[in-house]
């Protein structure tokens, strides 16, 4: 039998445009309660864009919270009300990598930091890629203004994970899932 944790009270600590922070008082199996801070987030999507010769597109972008430029997948928040996750993935792929895809499949769903946040990210595989026409390209600003876009062989990207060069959790999960799906002949892919 599994204990059902019950929220006895909630105090809002921060209410922002991208995330909220609350403190919940939660019942515990030992009979008492404990306070847990929780970050509520809109959720996100990421895209493993794979070309016909087995290369993936990675972006390298500055992330202020860790003070580093990280290798990442094209990705973004689910911040458009009512937008289906696959459409968000297509929008982010176009905005961050100047690509569009004719084919999308679902690779993997991840909780990024379940110890304190409810943020989830859905990672898609995008194939049959074509460039976004120059006239239709998104104008990047802020951290995205100087992001680097590179094409890397999928196996090399996996090797970069194990060398500690790719540390972004969504990129690690998405790239490993894509390599495994490829090795299984794409049989494990789910519809987008």
mmCIF file with all atom_site columns, N, CA and C in Angstrom, residues 107-158:
data_model
loop_
_atom_site.group_PDB
_atom_site.id
_atom_site.type_symbol
_atom_site.label_atom_id
_atom_site.label_alt_id
_atom_site.label_comp_id
_atom_site.label_asym_id
_atom_site.label_entity_id
_atom_site.label_seq_id
_atom_site.pdbx_PDB_ins_code
_atom_site.Cartn_x
_atom_site.Cartn_y
_atom_site.Cartn_z
_atom_site.occupancy
_atom_site.B_iso_or_equiv
_atom_site.pdbx_formal_charge
_atom_site.auth_seq_id
_atom_site.auth_comp_id
_atom_site.auth_asym_id
_atom_site.auth_atom_id
_atom_site.pdbx_PDB_model_num
ATOM 1   N N  . UNK A 1 107 ? 10.139 11.217 -28.530 1.00 0.00 ? 107 UNK A N  1
ATOM 2   C CA . UNK A 1 107 ? 11.265 10.410 -28.049 1.00 0.00 ? 107 UNK A CA 1
ATOM 3   C C  . UNK A 1 107 ? 11.131 10.060 -26.573 1.00 0.00 ? 107 UNK A C  1
ATOM 4   N N  . UNK A 1 108 ? 10.994 11.092 -25.716 1.00 0.00 ? 108 UNK A N  1
ATOM 5   C CA . UNK A 1 108 ? 11.043 10.842 -24.281 1.00 0.00 ? 108 UNK A CA 1
ATOM 6   C C  . UNK A 1 108 ? 10.449 12.041 -23.532 1.00 0.00 ? 108 UNK A C  1
ATOM 7   N N  . UNK A 1 109 ? 9.884  11.764 -22.360 1.00 0.00 ? 109 UNK A N  1
ATOM 8   C CA . UNK A 1 109 ? 9.402  12.793 -21.442 1.00 0.00 ? 109 UNK A CA 1
ATOM 9   C C  . UNK A 1 109 ? 10.273 12.758 -20.198 1.00 0.00 ? 109 UNK A C  1
ATOM 10  N N  . UNK A 1 110 ? 10.668 13.941 -19.709 1.00 0.00 ? 110 UNK A N  1
ATOM 11  C CA . UNK A 1 110 ? 11.550 14.028 -18.550 1.00 0.00 ? 110 UNK A CA 1
ATOM 12  C C  . UNK A 1 110 ? 11.019 15.033 -17.540 1.00 0.00 ? 110 UNK A C  1
ATOM 13  N N  . UNK A 1 111 ? 11.186 14.737 -16.245 1.00 0.00 ? 111 UNK A N  1
ATOM 14  C CA . UNK A 1 111 ? 11.062 15.739 -15.193 1.00 0.00 ? 111 UNK A CA 1
ATOM 15  C C  . UNK A 1 111 ? 12.485 16.217 -14.939 1.00 0.00 ? 111 UNK A C  1
ATOM 16  N N  . UNK A 1 112 ? 12.717 17.520 -15.032 1.00 0.00 ? 112 UNK A N  1
ATOM 17  C CA . UNK A 1 112 ? 14.088 18.029 -14.982 1.00 0.00 ? 112 UNK A CA 1
ATOM 18  C C  . UNK A 1 112 ? 14.692 18.058 -13.578 1.00 0.00 ? 112 UNK A C  1
ATOM 19  N N  . UNK A 1 113 ? 13.915 18.427 -12.578 1.00 0.00 ? 113 UNK A N  1
ATOM 20  C CA . UNK A 1 113 ? 14.403 18.517 -11.196 1.00 0.00 ? 113 UNK A CA 1
ATOM 21  C C  . UNK A 1 113 ? 13.273 18.196 -10.237 1.00 0.00 ? 113 UNK A C  1
ATOM 22  N N  . UNK A 1 114 ? 12.809 16.940 -10.174 1.00 0.00 ? 114 UNK A N  1
ATOM 23  C CA . UNK A 1 114 ? 11.606 16.620 -9.404  1.00 0.00 ? 114 UNK A CA 1
ATOM 24  C C  . UNK A 1 114 ? 11.744 16.771 -7.897  1.00 0.00 ? 114 UNK A C  1
ATOM 25  N N  . UNK A 1 115 ? 12.948 17.008 -7.400  1.00 0.00 ? 115 UNK A N  1
ATOM 26  C CA . UNK A 1 115 ? 13.116 17.242 -5.975  1.00 0.00 ? 115 UNK A CA 1
ATOM 27  C C  . UNK A 1 115 ? 12.535 18.571 -5.515  1.00 0.00 ? 115 UNK A C  1
ATOM 28  N N  . UNK A 1 116 ? 12.388 19.531 -6.454  1.00 0.00 ? 116 UNK A N  1
ATOM 29  C CA . UNK A 1 116 ? 11.842 20.831 -6.055  1.00 0.00 ? 116 UNK A CA 1
ATOM 30  C C  . UNK A 1 116 ? 11.006 21.505 -7.141  1.00 0.00 ? 116 UNK A C  1
ATOM 31  N N  . UNK A 1 117 ? 10.911 20.910 -8.332  1.00 0.00 ? 117 UNK A N  1
ATOM 32  C CA . UNK A 1 117 ? 10.178 21.572 -9.416  1.00 0.00 ? 117 UNK A CA 1
ATOM 33  C C  . UNK A 1 117 ? 9.291  20.571 -10.145 1.00 0.00 ? 117 UNK A C  1
ATOM 34  N N  . UNK A 1 118 ? 8.166  21.083 -10.673 1.00 0.00 ? 118 UNK A N  1
ATOM 35  C CA . UNK A 1 118 ? 7.283  20.218 -11.458 1.00 0.00 ? 118 UNK A CA 1
ATOM 36  C C  . UNK A 1 118 ? 7.548  20.337 -12.957 1.00 0.00 ? 118 UNK A C  1
ATOM 37  N N  . UNK A 1 119 ? 8.630  21.035 -13.342 1.00 0.00 ? 119 UNK A N  1
ATOM 38  C CA . UNK A 1 119 ? 8.927  21.227 -14.760 1.00 0.00 ? 119 UNK A CA 1
ATOM 39  C C  . UNK A 1 119 ? 9.133  19.895 -15.466 1.00 0.00 ? 119 UNK A C  1
ATOM 40  N N  . UNK A 1 120 ? 8.468  19.758 -16.604 1.00 0.00 ? 120 UNK A N  1
ATOM 41  C CA . UNK A 1 120 ? 8.677  18.595 -17.465 1.00 0.00 ? 120 UNK A CA 1
ATOM 42  C C  . UNK A 1 120 ? 9.087  19.102 -18.835 1.00 0.00 ? 120 UNK A C  1
ATOM 43  N N  . UNK A 1 121 ? 9.795  18.251 -19.556 1.00 0.00 ? 121 UNK A N  1
ATOM 44  C CA . UNK A 1 121 ? 10.161 18.564 -20.933 1.00 0.00 ? 121 UNK A CA 1
ATOM 45  C C  . UNK A 1 121 ? 9.871  17.353 -21.792 1.00 0.00 ? 121 UNK A C  1
ATOM 46  N N  . UNK A 1 122 ? 9.224  17.603 -22.912 1.00 0.00 ? 122 UNK A N  1
ATOM 47  C CA . UNK A 1 122 ? 8.911  16.553 -23.883 1.00 0.00 ? 122 UNK A CA 1
ATOM 48  C C  . UNK A 1 122 ? 9.885  16.721 -25.038 1.00 0.00 ? 122 UNK A C  1
ATOM 49  N N  . UNK A 1 123 ? 10.632 15.664 -25.329 1.00 0.00 ? 123 UNK A N  1
ATOM 50  C CA . UNK A 1 123 ? 11.651 15.702 -26.373 1.00 0.00 ? 123 UNK A CA 1
ATOM 51  C C  . UNK A 1 123 ? 11.128 14.991 -27.620 1.00 0.00 ? 123 UNK A C  1
ATOM 52  N N  . UNK A 1 124 ? 11.197 15.696 -28.737 1.00 0.00 ? 124 UNK A N  1
ATOM 53  C CA . UNK A 1 124 ? 10.757 15.167 -30.024 1.00 0.00 ? 124 UNK A CA 1
ATOM 54  C C  . UNK A 1 124 ? 11.956 14.862 -30.917 1.00 0.00 ? 124 UNK A C  1
ATOM 55  N N  . UNK A 1 125 ? 11.771 13.909 -31.810 1.00 0.00 ? 125 UNK A N  1
ATOM 56  C CA . UNK A 1 125 ? 12.718 13.652 -32.892 1.00 0.00 ? 125 UNK A CA 1
ATOM 57  C C  . UNK A 1 125 ? 12.134 14.289 -34.141 1.00 0.00 ? 125 UNK A C  1
ATOM 58  N N  . UNK A 1 126 ? 12.908 15.134 -34.800 1.00 0.00 ? 126 UNK A N  1
ATOM 59  C CA . UNK A 1 126 ? 12.480 15.791 -36.038 1.00 0.00 ? 126 UNK A CA 1
ATOM 60  C C  . UNK A 1 126 ? 13.370 15.295 -37.172 1.00 0.00 ? 126 UNK A C  1
ATOM 61  N N  . UNK A 1 127 ? 12.728 14.865 -38.261 1.00 0.00 ? 127 UNK A N  1
ATOM 62  C CA . UNK A 1 127 ? 13.477 14.399 -39.438 1.00 0.00 ? 127 UNK A CA 1
ATOM 63  C C  . UNK A 1 127 ? 12.863 15.010 -40.699 1.00 0.00 ? 127 UNK A C  1
ATOM 64  N N  . UNK A 1 128 ? 13.481 14.719 -41.832 1.00 0.00 ? 128 UNK A N  1
ATOM 65  C CA . UNK A 1 128 ? 13.092 15.323 -43.113 1.00 0.00 ? 128 UNK A CA 1
ATOM 66  C C  . UNK A 1 128 ? 13.171 16.837 -42.974 1.00 0.00 ? 128 UNK A C  1
ATOM 67  N N  . UNK A 1 129 ? 14.377 17.293 -42.698 1.00 0.00 ? 129 UNK A N  1
ATOM 68  C CA . UNK A 1 129 ? 14.640 18.695 -42.372 1.00 0.00 ? 129 UNK A CA 1
ATOM 69  C C  . UNK A 1 129 ? 14.894 19.542 -43.617 1.00 0.00 ? 129 UNK A C  1
ATOM 70  N N  . UNK A 1 130 ? 14.433 20.776 -43.562 1.00 0.00 ? 130 UNK A N  1
ATOM 71  C CA . UNK A 1 130 ? 14.741 21.777 -44.587 1.00 0.00 ? 130 UNK A CA 1
ATOM 72  C C  . UNK A 1 130 ? 14.972 23.113 -43.884 1.00 0.00 ? 130 UNK A C  1
ATOM 73  N N  . UNK A 1 131 ? 15.770 23.989 -44.497 1.00 0.00 ? 131 UNK A N  1
ATOM 74  C CA . UNK A 1 131 ? 16.002 25.294 -43.859 1.00 0.00 ? 131 UNK A CA 1
ATOM 75  C C  . UNK A 1 131 ? 14.773 26.191 -43.956 1.00 0.00 ? 131 UNK A C  1
ATOM 76  N N  . UNK A 1 132 ? 14.603 27.015 -42.950 1.00 0.00 ? 132 UNK A N  1
ATOM 77  C CA . UNK A 1 132 ? 13.584 28.062 -42.990 1.00 0.00 ? 132 UNK A CA 1
ATOM 78  C C  . UNK A 1 132 ? 14.078 29.098 -44.002 1.00 0.00 ? 132 UNK A C  1
ATOM 79  N N  . UNK A 1 133 ? 13.235 29.554 -44.939 1.00 0.00 ? 133 UNK A N  1
ATOM 80  C CA . UNK A 1 133 ? 13.672 30.584 -45.893 1.00 0.00 ? 133 UNK A CA 1
ATOM 81  C C  . UNK A 1 133 ? 14.196 31.824 -45.161 1.00 0.00 ? 133 UNK A C  1
ATOM 82  N N  . UNK A 1 134 ? 15.221 32.436 -45.720 1.00 0.00 ? 134 UNK A N  1
ATOM 83  C CA . UNK A 1 134 ? 15.862 33.595 -45.089 1.00 0.00 ? 134 UNK A CA 1
ATOM 84  C C  . UNK A 1 134 ? 14.846 34.664 -44.677 1.00 0.00 ? 134 UNK A C  1
ATOM 85  N N  . UNK A 1 135 ? 13.885 34.949 -45.526 1.00 0.00 ? 135 UNK A N  1
ATOM 86  C CA . UNK A 1 135 ? 12.911 36.007 -45.242 1.00 0.00 ? 135 UNK A CA 1
ATOM 87  C C  . UNK A 1 135 ? 12.003 35.680 -44.066 1.00 0.00 ? 135 UNK A C  1
ATOM 88  N N  . UNK A 1 136 ? 11.880 34.396 -43.717 1.00 0.00 ? 136 UNK A N  1
ATOM 89  C CA . UNK A 1 136 ? 10.987 33.954 -42.645 1.00 0.00 ? 136 UNK A CA 1
ATOM 90  C C  . UNK A 1 136 ? 11.709 33.649 -41.340 1.00 0.00 ? 136 UNK A C  1
ATOM 91  N N  . UNK A 1 137 ? 13.008 33.892 -41.280 1.00 0.00 ? 137 UNK A N  1
ATOM 92  C CA . UNK A 1 137 ? 13.780 33.535 -40.084 1.00 0.00 ? 137 UNK A CA 1
ATOM 93  C C  . UNK A 1 137 ? 13.472 34.462 -38.921 1.00 0.00 ? 137 UNK A C  1
ATOM 94  N N  . UNK A 1 138 ? 13.525 33.891 -37.747 1.00 0.00 ? 138 UNK A N  1
ATOM 95  C CA . UNK A 1 138 ? 13.239 34.580 -36.492 1.00 0.00 ? 138 UNK A CA 1
ATOM 96  C C  . UNK A 1 138 ? 14.422 35.477 -36.124 1.00 0.00 ? 138 UNK A C  1
ATOM 97  N N  . UNK A 1 139 ? 14.146 36.682 -35.639 1.00 0.00 ? 139 UNK A N  1
ATOM 98  C CA . UNK A 1 139 ? 15.191 37.586 -35.165 1.00 0.00 ? 139 UNK A CA 1
ATOM 99  C C  . UNK A 1 139 ? 15.483 37.254 -33.703 1.00 0.00 ? 139 UNK A C  1
ATOM 100 N N  . UNK A 1 140 ? 16.693 36.749 -33.429 1.00 0.00 ? 140 UNK A N  1
ATOM 101 C CA . UNK A 1 140 ? 17.062 36.342 -32.077 1.00 0.00 ? 140 UNK A CA 1
ATOM 102 C C  . UNK A 1 140 ? 17.577 37.534 -31.274 1.00 0.00 ? 140 UNK A C  1
ATOM 103 N N  . UNK A 1 141 ? 17.188 37.558 -29.975 1.00 0.00 ? 141 UNK A N  1
ATOM 104 C CA . UNK A 1 141 ? 17.624 38.626 -29.067 1.00 0.00 ? 141 UNK A CA 1
ATOM 105 C C  . UNK A 1 141 ? 18.135 37.998 -27.770 1.00 0.00 ? 141 UNK A C  1
ATOM 106 N N  . UNK A 1 142 ? 18.631 38.839 -26.883 1.00 0.00 ? 142 UNK A N  1
ATOM 107 C CA . UNK A 1 142 ? 19.108 38.436 -25.557 1.00 0.00 ? 142 UNK A CA 1
ATOM 108 C C  . UNK A 1 142 ? 20.126 37.296 -25.670 1.00 0.00 ? 142 UNK A C  1
ATOM 109 N N  . UNK A 1 143 ? 19.998 36.239 -24.858 1.00 0.00 ? 143 UNK A N  1
ATOM 110 C CA . UNK A 1 143 ? 20.967 35.142 -24.889 1.00 0.00 ? 143 UNK A CA 1
ATOM 111 C C  . UNK A 1 143 ? 21.007 34.441 -26.239 1.00 0.00 ? 143 UNK A C  1
ATOM 112 N N  . UNK A 1 144 ? 19.884 34.469 -26.950 1.00 0.00 ? 144 UNK A N  1
ATOM 113 C CA . UNK A 1 144 ? 19.822 33.780 -28.240 1.00 0.00 ? 144 UNK A CA 1
ATOM 114 C C  . UNK A 1 144 ? 20.526 34.558 -29.350 1.00 0.00 ? 144 UNK A C  1
ATOM 115 N N  . UNK A 1 145 ? 20.840 35.841 -29.132 1.00 0.00 ? 145 UNK A N  1
ATOM 116 C CA . UNK A 1 145 ? 21.432 36.673 -30.175 1.00 0.00 ? 145 UNK A CA 1
ATOM 117 C C  . UNK A 1 145 ? 22.779 36.143 -30.646 1.00 0.00 ? 145 UNK A C  1
ATOM 118 N N  . UNK A 1 146 ? 23.527 35.501 -29.742 1.00 0.00 ? 146 UNK A N  1
ATOM 119 C CA . UNK A 1 146 ? 24.838 34.980 -30.154 1.00 0.00 ? 146 UNK A CA 1
ATOM 120 C C  . UNK A 1 146 ? 24.940 33.465 -29.995 1.00 0.00 ? 146 UNK A C  1
ATOM 121 N N  . UNK A 1 147 ? 23.796 32.776 -30.048 1.00 0.00 ? 147 UNK A N  1
ATOM 122 C CA . UNK A 1 147 ? 23.897 31.326 -29.924 1.00 0.00 ? 147 UNK A CA 1
ATOM 123 C C  . UNK A 1 147 ? 24.597 30.741 -31.137 1.00 0.00 ? 147 UNK A C  1
ATOM 124 N N  . UNK A 1 148 ? 25.323 29.676 -30.892 1.00 0.00 ? 148 UNK A N  1
ATOM 125 C CA . UNK A 1 148 ? 26.087 28.974 -31.925 1.00 0.00 ? 148 UNK A CA 1
ATOM 126 C C  . UNK A 1 148 ? 25.276 27.762 -32.354 1.00 0.00 ? 148 UNK A C  1
ATOM 127 N N  . UNK A 1 149 ? 25.166 27.541 -33.658 1.00 0.00 ? 149 UNK A N  1
ATOM 128 C CA . UNK A 1 149 ? 24.438 26.390 -34.205 1.00 0.00 ? 149 UNK A CA 1
ATOM 129 C C  . UNK A 1 149 ? 25.444 25.498 -34.912 1.00 0.00 ? 149 UNK A C  1
ATOM 130 N N  . UNK A 1 150 ? 25.477 24.213 -34.521 1.00 0.00 ? 150 UNK A N  1
ATOM 131 C CA . UNK A 1 150 ? 26.427 23.278 -35.144 1.00 0.00 ? 150 UNK A CA 1
ATOM 132 C C  . UNK A 1 150 ? 25.725 21.958 -35.470 1.00 0.00 ? 150 UNK A C  1
ATOM 133 N N  . UNK A 1 151 ? 26.252 21.286 -36.471 1.00 0.00 ? 151 UNK A N  1
ATOM 134 C CA . UNK A 1 151 ? 25.809 19.937 -36.836 1.00 0.00 ? 151 UNK A CA 1
ATOM 135 C C  . UNK A 1 151 ? 26.872 18.961 -36.371 1.00 0.00 ? 151 UNK A C  1
ATOM 136 N N  . UNK A 1 152 ? 26.454 17.932 -35.619 1.00 0.00 ? 152 UNK A N  1
ATOM 137 C CA . UNK A 1 152 ? 27.386 16.945 -35.070 1.00 0.00 ? 152 UNK A CA 1
ATOM 138 C C  . UNK A 1 152 ? 26.807 15.560 -35.307 1.00 0.00 ? 152 UNK A C  1
ATOM 139 N N  . UNK A 1 153 ? 27.660 14.628 -35.691 1.00 0.00 ? 153 UNK A N  1
ATOM 140 C CA . UNK A 1 153 ? 27.231 13.246 -35.844 1.00 0.00 ? 153 UNK A CA 1
ATOM 141 C C  . UNK A 1 153 ? 26.617 12.759 -34.523 1.00 0.00 ? 153 UNK A C  1
ATOM 142 N N  . UNK A 1 154 ? 25.500 12.054 -34.606 1.00 0.00 ? 154 UNK A N  1
ATOM 143 C CA . UNK A 1 154 ? 24.808 11.604 -33.393 1.00 0.00 ? 154 UNK A CA 1
ATOM 144 C C  . UNK A 1 154 ? 25.730 10.812 -32.480 1.00 0.00 ? 154 UNK A C  1
ATOM 145 N N  . UNK A 1 155 ? 26.545 9.922  -33.038 1.00 0.00 ? 155 UNK A N  1
ATOM 146 C CA . UNK A 1 155 ? 27.454 9.140  -32.188 1.00 0.00 ? 155 UNK A CA 1
ATOM 147 C C  . UNK A 1 155 ? 28.490 10.028 -31.510 1.00 0.00 ? 155 UNK A C  1
ATOM 148 N N  . UNK A 1 156 ? 28.962 11.060 -32.193 1.00 0.00 ? 156 UNK A N  1
ATOM 149 C CA . UNK A 1 156 ? 29.900 12.003 -31.576 1.00 0.00 ? 156 UNK A CA 1
ATOM 150 C C  . UNK A 1 156 ? 29.212 12.792 -30.466 1.00 0.00 ? 156 UNK A C  1
ATOM 151 N N  . UNK A 1 157 ? 27.952 13.157 -30.673 1.00 0.00 ? 157 UNK A N  1
ATOM 152 C CA . UNK A 1 157 ? 27.204 13.867 -29.625 1.00 0.00 ? 157 UNK A CA 1
ATOM 153 C C  . UNK A 1 157 ? 27.081 12.989 -28.375 1.00 0.00 ? 157 UNK A C  1
ATOM 154 N N  . UNK A 1 158 ? 26.817 11.701 -28.576 1.00 0.00 ? 158 UNK A N  1
ATOM 155 C CA . UNK A 1 158 ? 26.756 10.776 -27.437 1.00 0.00 ? 158 UNK A CA 1
ATOM 156 C C  . UNK A 1 158 ? 28.120 10.704 -26.751 1.00 0.00 ? 158 UNK A C  1
#
